[in-house]
Amino acid sequence: MNEILLRSLTPSVLGILVHRGADFAAAEDAVQDALVEAVRVWPAGQPRDPKGWLVTVAWRRFLDVTRSDAARRRREDLIDEEPAPGHAPAVDDTLQLYFLCAHPSLTPSSAVALTLRAVGGLTTRQIARAYLVPEATIAQRISRAKRTVSGVRLDQPGDVATVLRVLYLVFNEGYSGNVDLATEAIRLTRQLAVAIDHPEVAGLLALMLLHHARRAARTAPDGSLVPLAEQDRRRWDTGSIAEGVGILQAALARDRLGEFQAQAAIAALHADAPTAEETDWVQIVEWYDELARLTESPVVRLNRAVAVGEADGPRAGLAALAAVDDSLPRHTAVAAYLHERDGDVVTAARLYAEAAHKASNLAERDHLTRQAARLNERLCP
């Protein structure tokens, strides 16, 4: 069973059902039922046209569950529109679905959650982790969003800012593990950059390219994380870096700064340094100041504390960290790093162990555990 194939076909099949008259919530349920059926029957023989098969099964499922009086009155018309078995149109509706899910009737946060779940393929837990809120909160948000759009026609696309936020979060989830999500986010952002002349679209594309350029160097052969300062920069993709920097420079020249351009500028400064020691941390702190002004994000202030620690020394970094909410993910890990830089190995070892316990994924947990063990070996040779 090709799960990657099923996941890649889902947005397009969902888009076809929506365009044929199904409301979004019913279309999503029908597509999910078709995927379950595919998992059941495809191992015995995958159809020659998987997408056409899914469209046909999902559409029939939609007809089966549409039982209201209004639906019964329309049923003959809907049956007439049923796609014939055979090849389905090779149309990529994914980006259009992102815009349709960002419906004006939804709040931006609800639109993002719905799109990440229905089109981006993220689980409720993954979305909650991205938003730093409880999983139950996101589940309720998605349920409310589905109820809101179930009674409206999805013919009013949402705004660019909401779609950019979704693409950014999909890329982040892929960057931390699922390479397919990261490459899909880049592909869709490229499409958006062609369709819309907007500096923040360009800024997001530049940011993705600059981060993705480091993917090969982010993990060791055994799968463990390699911190930025320890990465083999010869393994960075110089072509993607050059493309990202060029796109960013053109966007910044338009003098309409946004958060994605500011983040890309920070990534470009890292990419520009031949070695970790040559990183221009003073400029990076200045960009974090701009980013904090634009977003007021606690995560930005957390990352800024690290940059301050590099630019002005670990004690300055710890002072900046003291102003950041200590319940944030990675706060304890940053504190451990700065205490180690300041020479307080005992505190650093303890904090690395605490951070490992709080880590949200196995790779990060293993990395922090190794850091704690390394310092404990120094304390107890």
mmCIF file of C-alpha atoms in Angstrom:
data_model
loop_
_atom_site.group_PDB
_atom_site.id
_atom_site.type_symbol
_atom_site.label_atom_id
_atom_site.label_comp_id
_atom_site.label_asym_id
_atom_site.label_seq_id
_atom_site.Cartn_x
_atom_site.Cartn_y
_atom_site.Cartn_z
ATOM 1 C CA MET A 1 0.000 0.000 0.000
ATOM 2 C CA ASN A 2 1.447 3.321 -1.107
ATOM 3 C CA GLU A 3 0.503 5.687 1.739
ATOM 4 C CA ILE A 4 2.518 8.549 0.200
ATOM 5 C CA LEU A 5 0.487 8.207 -3.020
ATOM 6 C CA LEU A 6 -2.793 8.327 -1.095
ATOM 7 C CA ARG A 7 -1.697 11.408 0.842
ATOM 8 C CA SER A 8 -0.560 13.191 -2.320
ATOM 9 C CA LEU A 9 -3.882 12.543 -4.075
ATOM 10 C CA THR A 10 -6.116 13.616 -1.192
ATOM 11 C CA PRO A 11 -6.128 17.425 -1.787
ATOM 12 C CA SER A 12 -6.909 17.056 -5.483
ATOM 13 C CA VAL A 13 -9.742 14.579 -4.877
ATOM 14 C CA LEU A 14 -11.156 16.835 -2.159
ATOM 15 C CA GLY A 15 -10.997 19.801 -4.527
ATOM 16 C CA ILE A 16 -12.880 17.945 -7.253
ATOM 17 C CA LEU A 17 -15.722 17.068 -4.865
ATOM 18 C CA VAL A 18 -15.974 20.665 -3.605
ATOM 19 C CA HIS A 19 -16.079 22.041 -7.134
ATOM 20 C CA ARG A 20 -18.794 19.538 -8.037
ATOM 21 C CA GLY A 21 -21.100 20.877 -5.336
ATOM 22 C CA ALA A 22 -20.232 19.074 -2.122
ATOM 23 C CA ASP A 23 -19.888 21.247 0.958
ATOM 24 C CA PHE A 24 -16.443 21.057 2.510
ATOM 25 C CA ALA A 25 -17.239 18.996 5.626
ATOM 26 C CA ALA A 26 -19.208 16.364 3.675
ATOM 27 C CA ALA A 27 -16.530 16.233 0.972
ATOM 28 C CA GLU A 28 -13.794 15.693 3.546
ATOM 29 C CA ASP A 29 -15.756 12.851 5.180
ATOM 30 C CA ALA A 30 -16.376 11.239 1.783
ATOM 31 C CA VAL A 31 -12.709 11.423 0.818
ATOM 32 C CA GLN A 32 -11.675 9.906 4.152
ATOM 33 C CA ASP A 33 -14.109 7.024 3.576
ATOM 34 C CA ALA A 34 -12.640 6.519 0.084
ATOM 35 C CA LEU A 35 -9.126 6.391 1.558
ATOM 36 C CA VAL A 36 -10.234 3.756 4.075
ATOM 37 C CA GLU A 37 -11.721 1.732 1.226
ATOM 38 C CA ALA A 38 -8.484 2.066 -0.743
ATOM 39 C CA VAL A 39 -6.491 0.752 2.195
ATOM 40 C CA ARG A 40 -8.861 -2.224 2.306
ATOM 41 C CA VAL A 41 -8.969 -3.194 -1.376
ATOM 42 C CA TRP A 42 -5.821 -1.866 -3.055
ATOM 43 C CA PRO A 43 -3.443 -4.478 -1.597
ATOM 44 C CA ALA A 44 -5.260 -7.029 -3.804
ATOM 45 C CA GLY A 45 -4.608 -4.894 -6.885
ATOM 46 C CA GLN A 46 -4.045 -1.143 -7.256
ATOM 47 C CA PRO A 47 -6.238 0.481 -9.955
ATOM 48 C CA ARG A 48 -4.599 1.785 -13.133
ATOM 49 C CA ASP A 49 -5.902 5.283 -12.342
ATOM 50 C CA PRO A 50 -5.755 5.707 -8.531
ATOM 51 C CA LYS A 51 -6.995 9.299 -8.598
ATOM 52 C CA GLY A 52 -9.997 8.476 -10.799
ATOM 53 C CA TRP A 53 -10.844 5.540 -8.532
ATOM 54 C CA LEU A 54 -10.752 7.740 -5.422
ATOM 55 C CA VAL A 55 -12.886 10.449 -7.046
ATOM 56 C CA THR A 56 -15.529 7.915 -8.071
ATOM 57 C CA VAL A 57 -15.675 6.167 -4.692
ATOM 58 C CA ALA A 58 -15.673 9.453 -2.749
ATOM 59 C CA TRP A 59 -18.407 10.957 -4.899
ATOM 60 C CA ARG A 60 -20.608 7.886 -4.460
ATOM 61 C CA ARG A 61 -19.994 8.033 -0.721
ATOM 62 C CA PHE A 62 -21.003 11.696 -0.717
ATOM 63 C CA LEU A 63 -24.259 10.811 -2.477
ATOM 64 C CA ASP A 64 -24.951 8.010 -0.015
ATOM 65 C CA VAL A 65 -24.694 10.226 3.052
ATOM 66 C CA THR A 66 -26.566 13.221 1.624
ATOM 67 C CA ARG A 67 -29.994 12.364 2.992
ATOM 68 C CA SER A 68 -31.696 15.642 3.754
ATOM 69 C CA ASP A 69 -34.825 16.707 1.854
ATOM 70 C CA ALA A 70 -32.863 19.310 -0.070
ATOM 71 C CA ALA A 71 -30.256 16.727 -1.005
ATOM 72 C CA ARG A 72 -32.910 14.256 -2.157
ATOM 73 C CA ARG A 73 -34.418 16.917 -4.439
ATOM 74 C CA ARG A 74 -31.018 17.493 -5.982
ATOM 75 C CA ARG A 75 -29.938 13.843 -6.144
ATOM 76 C CA GLU A 76 -30.753 13.253 -9.823
ATOM 77 C CA ASP A 77 -28.702 16.291 -10.806
ATOM 78 C CA LEU A 78 -25.786 15.169 -8.673
ATOM 79 C CA ILE A 79 -25.856 11.662 -10.157
ATOM 80 C CA ASP A 80 -25.723 13.162 -13.639
ATOM 81 C CA GLU A 81 -22.540 14.923 -12.601
ATOM 82 C CA GLU A 82 -20.874 11.751 -11.270
ATOM 83 C CA PRO A 83 -17.490 11.384 -12.959
ATOM 84 C CA ALA A 84 -17.277 8.410 -15.252
ATOM 85 C CA PRO A 85 -14.766 5.723 -14.337
ATOM 86 C CA GLY A 86 -11.454 6.339 -16.021
ATOM 87 C CA HIS A 87 -8.710 8.898 -16.082
ATOM 88 C CA ALA A 88 -9.247 11.935 -13.829
ATOM 89 C CA PRO A 89 -8.014 15.379 -14.937
ATOM 90 C CA ALA A 90 -4.414 16.044 -14.026
ATOM 91 C CA VAL A 91 -5.164 19.259 -12.161
ATOM 92 C CA ASP A 92 -3.408 20.345 -8.973
ATOM 93 C CA ASP A 93 -6.092 21.960 -6.825
ATOM 94 C CA THR A 94 -4.070 22.008 -3.612
ATOM 95 C CA LEU A 95 -3.188 25.696 -3.512
ATOM 96 C CA GLN A 96 -6.742 26.653 -4.469
ATOM 97 C CA LEU A 97 -8.000 24.527 -1.580
ATOM 98 C CA TYR A 98 -5.705 26.408 0.789
ATOM 99 C CA PHE A 99 -7.397 29.642 -0.264
ATOM 100 C CA LEU A 100 -10.902 28.174 -0.106
ATOM 101 C CA CYS A 101 -10.315 26.875 3.428
ATOM 102 C CA ALA A 102 -9.251 30.386 4.446
ATOM 103 C CA HIS A 103 -12.911 31.381 4.049
ATOM 104 C CA PRO A 104 -13.970 34.900 5.138
ATOM 105 C CA SER A 105 -16.543 33.364 7.495
ATOM 106 C CA LEU A 106 -13.714 31.848 9.591
ATOM 107 C CA THR A 107 -11.323 33.550 11.947
ATOM 108 C CA PRO A 108 -7.684 33.322 10.768
ATOM 109 C CA SER A 109 -6.777 30.864 13.535
ATOM 110 C CA SER A 110 -9.714 28.592 12.688
ATOM 111 C CA ALA A 111 -8.975 28.770 8.969
ATOM 112 C CA VAL A 112 -5.349 27.810 9.573
ATOM 113 C CA ALA A 113 -6.298 24.886 11.825
ATOM 114 C CA LEU A 114 -8.893 23.591 9.360
ATOM 115 C CA THR A 115 -6.531 23.807 6.386
ATOM 116 C CA LEU A 116 -3.657 22.152 8.221
ATOM 117 C CA ARG A 117 -5.935 19.273 9.193
ATOM 118 C CA ALA A 118 -7.991 18.809 6.016
ATOM 119 C CA VAL A 119 -5.530 19.745 3.276
ATOM 120 C CA GLY A 120 -2.092 19.830 4.882
ATOM 121 C CA GLY A 121 -2.565 16.376 6.383
ATOM 122 C CA LEU A 122 -1.309 17.286 9.866
ATOM 123 C CA THR A 123 -2.763 15.569 12.907
ATOM 124 C CA THR A 124 -4.570 17.505 15.615
ATOM 125 C CA ARG A 125 -1.607 16.862 17.904
ATOM 126 C CA GLN A 126 0.859 18.299 15.372
ATOM 127 C CA ILE A 127 -1.252 21.428 14.935
ATOM 128 C CA ALA A 128 -1.558 21.887 18.703
ATOM 129 C CA ARG A 129 2.212 21.612 19.045
ATOM 130 C CA ALA A 130 2.704 24.256 16.356
ATOM 131 C CA TYR A 131 0.315 26.634 18.162
ATOM 132 C CA LEU A 132 1.621 25.815 21.660
ATOM 133 C CA VAL A 133 -1.919 25.093 22.898
ATOM 134 C CA PRO A 134 -3.652 21.945 24.263
ATOM 135 C CA GLU A 135 -4.754 19.355 21.716
ATOM 136 C CA ALA A 136 -8.375 19.649 22.890
ATOM 137 C CA THR A 137 -8.374 23.357 22.030
ATOM 138 C CA ILE A 138 -7.350 22.656 18.436
ATOM 139 C CA ALA A 139 -9.882 19.815 18.138
ATOM 140 C CA GLN A 140 -12.668 22.190 19.196
ATOM 141 C CA ARG A 141 -11.391 24.876 16.820
ATOM 142 C CA ILE A 142 -11.422 22.466 13.878
ATOM 143 C CA SER A 143 -14.912 21.188 14.758
ATOM 144 C CA ARG A 144 -16.277 24.742 14.928
ATOM 145 C CA ALA A 145 -14.630 25.597 11.614
ATOM 146 C CA LYS A 146 -16.204 22.579 9.925
ATOM 147 C CA ARG A 147 -19.628 23.519 11.276
ATOM 148 C CA THR A 148 -19.184 27.099 10.069
ATOM 149 C CA VAL A 149 -18.250 26.189 6.491
ATOM 150 C CA SER A 150 -20.685 23.274 6.196
ATOM 151 C CA GLY A 151 -23.517 25.620 5.291
ATOM 152 C CA VAL A 152 -21.703 27.962 2.922
ATOM 153 C CA ARG A 153 -20.400 27.725 -0.605
ATOM 154 C CA LEU A 154 -16.626 27.751 -0.708
ATOM 155 C CA ASP A 155 -16.473 30.304 -3.490
ATOM 156 C CA GLN A 156 -14.934 33.191 -1.545
ATOM 157 C CA PRO A 157 -11.192 32.675 -1.173
ATOM 158 C CA GLY A 158 -9.487 33.877 1.984
ATOM 159 C CA ASP A 159 -6.591 36.273 2.280
ATOM 160 C CA VAL A 160 -2.950 35.690 1.442
ATOM 161 C CA ALA A 161 -1.768 36.130 5.034
ATOM 162 C CA THR A 162 -3.778 33.139 6.259
ATOM 163 C CA VAL A 163 -2.543 30.924 3.421
ATOM 164 C CA LEU A 164 1.055 31.976 4.097
ATOM 165 C CA ARG A 165 0.634 31.063 7.765
ATOM 166 C CA VAL A 166 -0.593 27.602 6.802
ATOM 167 C CA LEU A 167 2.271 27.025 4.364
ATOM 168 C CA TYR A 168 4.755 28.187 6.996
ATOM 169 C CA LEU A 169 3.407 25.760 9.603
ATOM 170 C CA VAL A 170 3.311 22.869 7.125
ATOM 171 C CA PHE A 171 6.947 23.552 6.242
ATOM 172 C CA ASN A 172 7.934 23.733 9.910
ATOM 173 C CA GLU A 173 6.335 20.366 10.578
ATOM 174 C CA GLY A 174 8.175 18.909 7.609
ATOM 175 C CA TYR A 175 11.451 20.546 8.596
ATOM 176 C CA SER A 176 11.329 18.793 11.958
ATOM 177 C CA GLY A 177 10.830 15.355 10.458
ATOM 178 C CA ASN A 178 8.589 14.737 7.429
ATOM 179 C CA VAL A 179 10.579 15.769 4.367
ATOM 180 C CA ASP A 180 7.525 15.233 2.120
ATOM 181 C CA LEU A 181 5.638 17.993 3.954
ATOM 182 C CA ALA A 182 8.585 20.378 3.624
ATOM 183 C CA THR A 183 9.027 19.823 -0.101
ATOM 184 C CA GLU A 184 5.266 20.104 -0.661
ATOM 185 C CA ALA A 185 5.197 23.433 1.200
ATOM 186 C CA ILE A 186 8.046 24.731 -0.972
ATOM 187 C CA ARG A 187 6.286 23.560 -4.135
ATOM 188 C CA LEU A 188 3.051 25.328 -3.221
ATOM 189 C CA THR A 189 4.853 28.505 -2.149
ATOM 190 C CA ARG A 190 6.625 28.584 -5.511
ATOM 191 C CA GLN A 191 3.215 28.375 -7.200
ATOM 192 C CA LEU A 192 1.934 31.196 -5.027
ATOM 193 C CA ALA A 193 4.983 33.346 -5.789
ATOM 194 C CA VAL A 194 4.288 32.962 -9.510
ATOM 195 C CA ALA A 195 0.609 33.838 -9.070
ATOM 196 C CA ILE A 196 0.947 36.737 -6.612
ATOM 197 C CA ASP A 197 3.488 39.547 -6.602
ATOM 198 C CA HIS A 198 3.795 40.024 -2.840
ATOM 199 C CA PRO A 199 6.998 40.623 -0.834
ATOM 200 C CA GLU A 200 5.901 38.356 2.029
ATOM 201 C CA VAL A 201 5.237 35.490 -0.374
ATOM 202 C CA ALA A 202 8.778 35.986 -1.629
ATOM 203 C CA GLY A 203 10.027 36.253 1.946
ATOM 204 C CA LEU A 204 8.430 32.939 2.887
ATOM 205 C CA LEU A 205 9.829 31.186 -0.180
ATOM 206 C CA ALA A 206 13.304 32.544 0.597
ATOM 207 C CA LEU A 207 12.994 31.408 4.220
ATOM 208 C CA MET A 208 11.996 27.885 3.182
ATOM 209 C CA LEU A 209 14.820 27.579 0.666
ATOM 210 C CA LEU A 210 17.454 28.820 3.108
ATOM 211 C CA HIS A 211 16.355 26.418 5.831
ATOM 212 C CA HIS A 212 15.844 23.466 3.497
ATOM 213 C CA ALA A 213 19.358 24.000 2.120
ATOM 214 C CA ARG A 214 20.734 22.792 5.475
ATOM 215 C CA ARG A 215 18.638 19.618 5.698
ATOM 216 C CA ALA A 216 21.398 17.188 4.666
ATOM 217 C CA ALA A 217 23.686 18.483 7.417
ATOM 218 C CA ARG A 218 21.095 18.541 10.217
ATOM 219 C CA THR A 219 21.390 14.856 11.107
ATOM 220 C CA ALA A 220 24.305 12.472 11.607
ATOM 221 C CA PRO A 221 24.423 9.024 9.934
ATOM 222 C CA ASP A 222 22.875 7.506 13.070
ATOM 223 C CA GLY A 223 19.916 9.918 12.826
ATOM 224 C CA SER A 224 20.944 12.154 15.733
ATOM 225 C CA LEU A 225 20.531 15.930 15.476
ATOM 226 C CA VAL A 226 23.555 18.052 14.580
ATOM 227 C CA PRO A 227 23.380 21.606 16.023
ATOM 228 C CA LEU A 228 23.846 24.464 13.569
ATOM 229 C CA ALA A 229 27.279 25.381 14.947
ATOM 230 C CA GLU A 230 28.528 21.814 14.406
ATOM 231 C CA GLN A 231 27.108 21.196 10.930
ATOM 232 C CA ASP A 232 29.380 20.443 7.993
ATOM 233 C CA ARG A 233 28.659 23.503 5.876
ATOM 234 C CA ARG A 234 30.083 21.795 2.816
ATOM 235 C CA ARG A 235 26.894 19.724 2.823
ATOM 236 C CA TRP A 236 24.653 22.767 2.573
ATOM 237 C CA ASP A 237 22.904 23.208 -0.777
ATOM 238 C CA THR A 238 24.613 26.302 -2.177
ATOM 239 C CA GLY A 239 22.191 26.487 -5.102
ATOM 240 C CA SER A 240 19.182 26.782 -2.799
ATOM 241 C CA ILE A 241 21.043 29.303 -0.643
ATOM 242 C CA ALA A 242 21.872 31.480 -3.655
ATOM 243 C CA GLU A 243 18.277 31.307 -4.877
ATOM 244 C CA GLY A 244 16.893 32.126 -1.441
ATOM 245 C CA VAL A 245 19.245 35.085 -0.942
ATOM 246 C CA GLY A 246 18.389 36.469 -4.386
ATOM 247 C CA ILE A 247 14.646 36.229 -3.742
ATOM 248 C CA LEU A 248 15.072 37.837 -0.317
ATOM 249 C CA GLN A 249 17.151 40.753 -1.611
ATOM 250 C CA ALA A 250 14.516 41.537 -4.239
ATOM 251 C CA ALA A 251 11.774 41.432 -1.596
ATOM 252 C CA LEU A 252 13.647 43.630 0.891
ATOM 253 C CA ALA A 253 14.315 46.200 -1.852
ATOM 254 C CA ARG A 254 10.575 46.873 -1.991
ATOM 255 C CA ASP A 255 10.715 48.277 1.562
ATOM 256 C CA ARG A 256 7.590 46.442 2.772
ATOM 257 C CA LEU A 257 9.112 44.430 5.583
ATOM 258 C CA GLY A 258 7.152 41.541 7.047
ATOM 259 C CA GLU A 259 7.883 38.731 9.464
ATOM 260 C CA PHE A 260 8.836 36.151 6.846
ATOM 261 C CA GLN A 261 11.335 38.512 5.241
ATOM 262 C CA ALA A 262 12.850 39.198 8.675
ATOM 263 C CA GLN A 263 13.124 35.479 9.421
ATOM 264 C CA ALA A 264 14.680 34.892 6.014
ATOM 265 C CA ALA A 265 17.222 37.643 6.681
ATOM 266 C CA ILE A 266 18.308 35.824 9.857
ATOM 267 C CA ALA A 267 18.592 32.543 7.943
ATOM 268 C CA ALA A 268 20.613 34.305 5.218
ATOM 269 C CA LEU A 269 23.107 35.626 7.780
ATOM 270 C CA HIS A 270 23.642 32.083 9.058
ATOM 271 C CA ALA A 271 24.036 30.811 5.496
ATOM 272 C CA ASP A 272 26.504 33.577 4.637
ATOM 273 C CA ALA A 273 28.943 32.691 7.438
ATOM 274 C CA PRO A 274 31.778 30.394 6.236
ATOM 275 C CA THR A 275 32.091 29.059 9.803
ATOM 276 C CA ALA A 276 29.968 29.233 12.939
ATOM 277 C CA GLU A 277 32.571 31.509 14.544
ATOM 278 C CA GLU A 278 32.192 34.039 11.719
ATOM 279 C CA THR A 279 28.425 34.405 12.141
ATOM 280 C CA ASP A 280 27.369 38.065 12.373
ATOM 281 C CA TRP A 281 25.436 37.745 15.622
ATOM 282 C CA VAL A 282 25.132 41.504 16.092
ATOM 283 C CA GLN A 283 23.126 41.805 12.873
ATOM 284 C CA ILE A 284 21.103 38.745 13.802
ATOM 285 C CA VAL A 285 20.098 40.373 17.109
ATOM 286 C CA GLU A 286 19.040 43.487 15.174
ATOM 287 C CA TRP A 287 16.851 41.371 12.903
ATOM 288 C CA TYR A 288 15.334 39.619 15.913
ATOM 289 C CA ASP A 289 14.498 43.062 17.295
ATOM 290 C CA GLU A 290 12.647 43.822 14.042
ATOM 291 C CA LEU A 291 10.936 40.444 14.156
ATOM 292 C CA ALA A 292 9.828 40.955 17.764
ATOM 293 C CA ARG A 293 8.380 44.333 16.798
ATOM 294 C CA LEU A 294 6.450 42.753 13.918
ATOM 295 C CA THR A 295 5.117 39.692 15.741
ATOM 296 C CA GLU A 296 5.336 40.202 19.534
ATOM 297 C CA SER A 297 5.986 36.444 19.597
ATOM 298 C CA PRO A 298 7.400 34.830 22.753
ATOM 299 C CA VAL A 299 9.191 32.271 20.557
ATOM 300 C CA VAL A 300 10.977 35.124 18.797
ATOM 301 C CA ARG A 301 12.085 36.520 22.166
ATOM 302 C CA LEU A 302 13.349 33.068 23.132
ATOM 303 C CA ASN A 303 15.450 32.799 19.965
ATOM 304 C CA ARG A 304 16.615 36.376 20.443
ATOM 305 C CA ALA A 305 18.000 35.427 23.878
ATOM 306 C CA VAL A 306 20.243 32.861 22.197
ATOM 307 C CA ALA A 307 21.462 35.453 19.698
ATOM 308 C CA VAL A 308 22.128 37.975 22.473
ATOM 309 C CA GLY A 309 24.122 35.302 24.285
ATOM 310 C CA GLU A 310 26.293 34.848 21.214
ATOM 311 C CA ALA A 311 26.661 38.558 20.465
ATOM 312 C CA ASP A 312 27.120 39.966 23.988
ATOM 313 C CA GLY A 313 28.027 36.953 26.102
ATOM 314 C CA PRO A 314 26.064 34.242 27.944
ATOM 315 C CA ARG A 315 25.150 36.410 30.932
ATOM 316 C CA ALA A 316 23.521 38.950 28.645
ATOM 317 C CA GLY A 317 21.691 36.050 27.019
ATOM 318 C CA LEU A 318 20.483 34.778 30.399
ATOM 319 C CA ALA A 319 19.270 38.272 31.279
ATOM 320 C CA ALA A 320 17.272 38.379 28.039
ATOM 321 C CA LEU A 321 15.955 34.883 28.717
ATOM 322 C CA ALA A 322 14.708 35.936 32.159
ATOM 323 C CA ALA A 323 12.089 38.112 30.452
ATOM 324 C CA VAL A 324 10.698 35.146 28.472
ATOM 325 C CA ASP A 325 7.912 32.851 29.711
ATOM 326 C CA ASP A 326 9.670 29.794 31.126
ATOM 327 C CA SER A 327 6.796 27.489 30.131
ATOM 328 C CA LEU A 328 7.697 27.824 26.446
ATOM 329 C CA PRO A 329 9.013 24.707 24.702
ATOM 330 C CA ARG A 330 12.831 24.848 24.410
ATOM 331 C CA HIS A 331 13.119 27.468 27.182
ATOM 332 C CA THR A 332 14.872 24.974 29.451
ATOM 333 C CA ALA A 333 17.176 23.838 26.629
ATOM 334 C CA VAL A 334 18.182 27.431 25.883
ATOM 335 C CA ALA A 335 18.838 28.053 29.583
ATOM 336 C CA ALA A 336 21.021 24.926 29.693
ATOM 337 C CA TYR A 337 23.042 26.077 26.689
ATOM 338 C CA LEU A 338 23.605 29.585 28.085
ATOM 339 C CA HIS A 339 24.572 28.272 31.526
ATOM 340 C CA GLU A 340 27.093 25.941 29.900
ATOM 341 C CA ARG A 341 28.527 28.854 27.919
ATOM 342 C CA ASP A 342 28.805 30.748 31.216
ATOM 343 C CA GLY A 343 30.779 27.916 32.799
ATOM 344 C CA ASP A 344 28.038 26.664 35.146
ATOM 345 C CA VAL A 345 28.307 23.002 34.171
ATOM 346 C CA VAL A 346 26.304 21.669 37.142
ATOM 347 C CA THR A 347 23.253 23.795 36.352
ATOM 348 C CA ALA A 348 23.608 23.152 32.627
ATOM 349 C CA ALA A 349 23.667 19.355 33.089
ATOM 350 C CA ARG A 350 20.559 19.474 35.252
ATOM 351 C CA LEU A 351 18.717 21.701 32.796
ATOM 352 C CA TYR A 352 19.675 19.555 29.789
ATOM 353 C CA ALA A 353 18.165 16.548 31.574
ATOM 354 C CA GLU A 354 14.981 18.518 32.340
ATOM 355 C CA ALA A 355 14.771 19.713 28.745
ATOM 356 C CA ALA A 356 15.134 16.144 27.463
ATOM 357 C CA HIS A 357 12.187 15.103 29.608
ATOM 358 C CA LYS A 358 10.069 17.900 28.101
ATOM 359 C CA ALA A 359 11.149 17.351 24.462
ATOM 360 C CA SER A 360 8.312 16.804 21.992
ATOM 361 C CA ASN A 361 10.107 14.436 19.615
ATOM 362 C CA LEU A 362 12.554 11.562 19.937
ATOM 363 C CA ALA A 363 15.430 13.147 18.002
ATOM 364 C CA GLU A 364 15.411 16.255 20.191
ATOM 365 C CA ARG A 365 15.094 14.167 23.349
ATOM 366 C CA ASP A 366 18.083 12.029 22.371
ATOM 367 C CA HIS A 367 20.179 15.107 21.567
ATOM 368 C CA LEU A 368 19.447 16.769 24.910
ATOM 369 C CA THR A 369 20.063 13.527 26.788
ATOM 370 C CA ARG A 370 23.477 13.273 25.136
ATOM 371 C CA GLN A 371 24.262 16.842 26.139
ATOM 372 C CA ALA A 372 23.393 16.087 29.769
ATOM 373 C CA ALA A 373 25.481 12.897 29.713
ATOM 374 C CA ARG A 374 28.448 14.744 28.202
ATOM 375 C CA LEU A 375 28.451 17.306 31.011
ATOM 376 C CA ASN A 376 27.902 14.692 33.710
ATOM 377 C CA GLU A 377 30.979 12.845 32.455
ATOM 378 C CA ARG A 378 32.967 16.044 32.981
ATOM 379 C CA LEU A 379 31.615 16.338 36.508
ATOM 380 C CA CYS A 380 32.216 12.674 37.402
ATOM 381 C CA PRO A 381 35.193 11.454 35.335
#
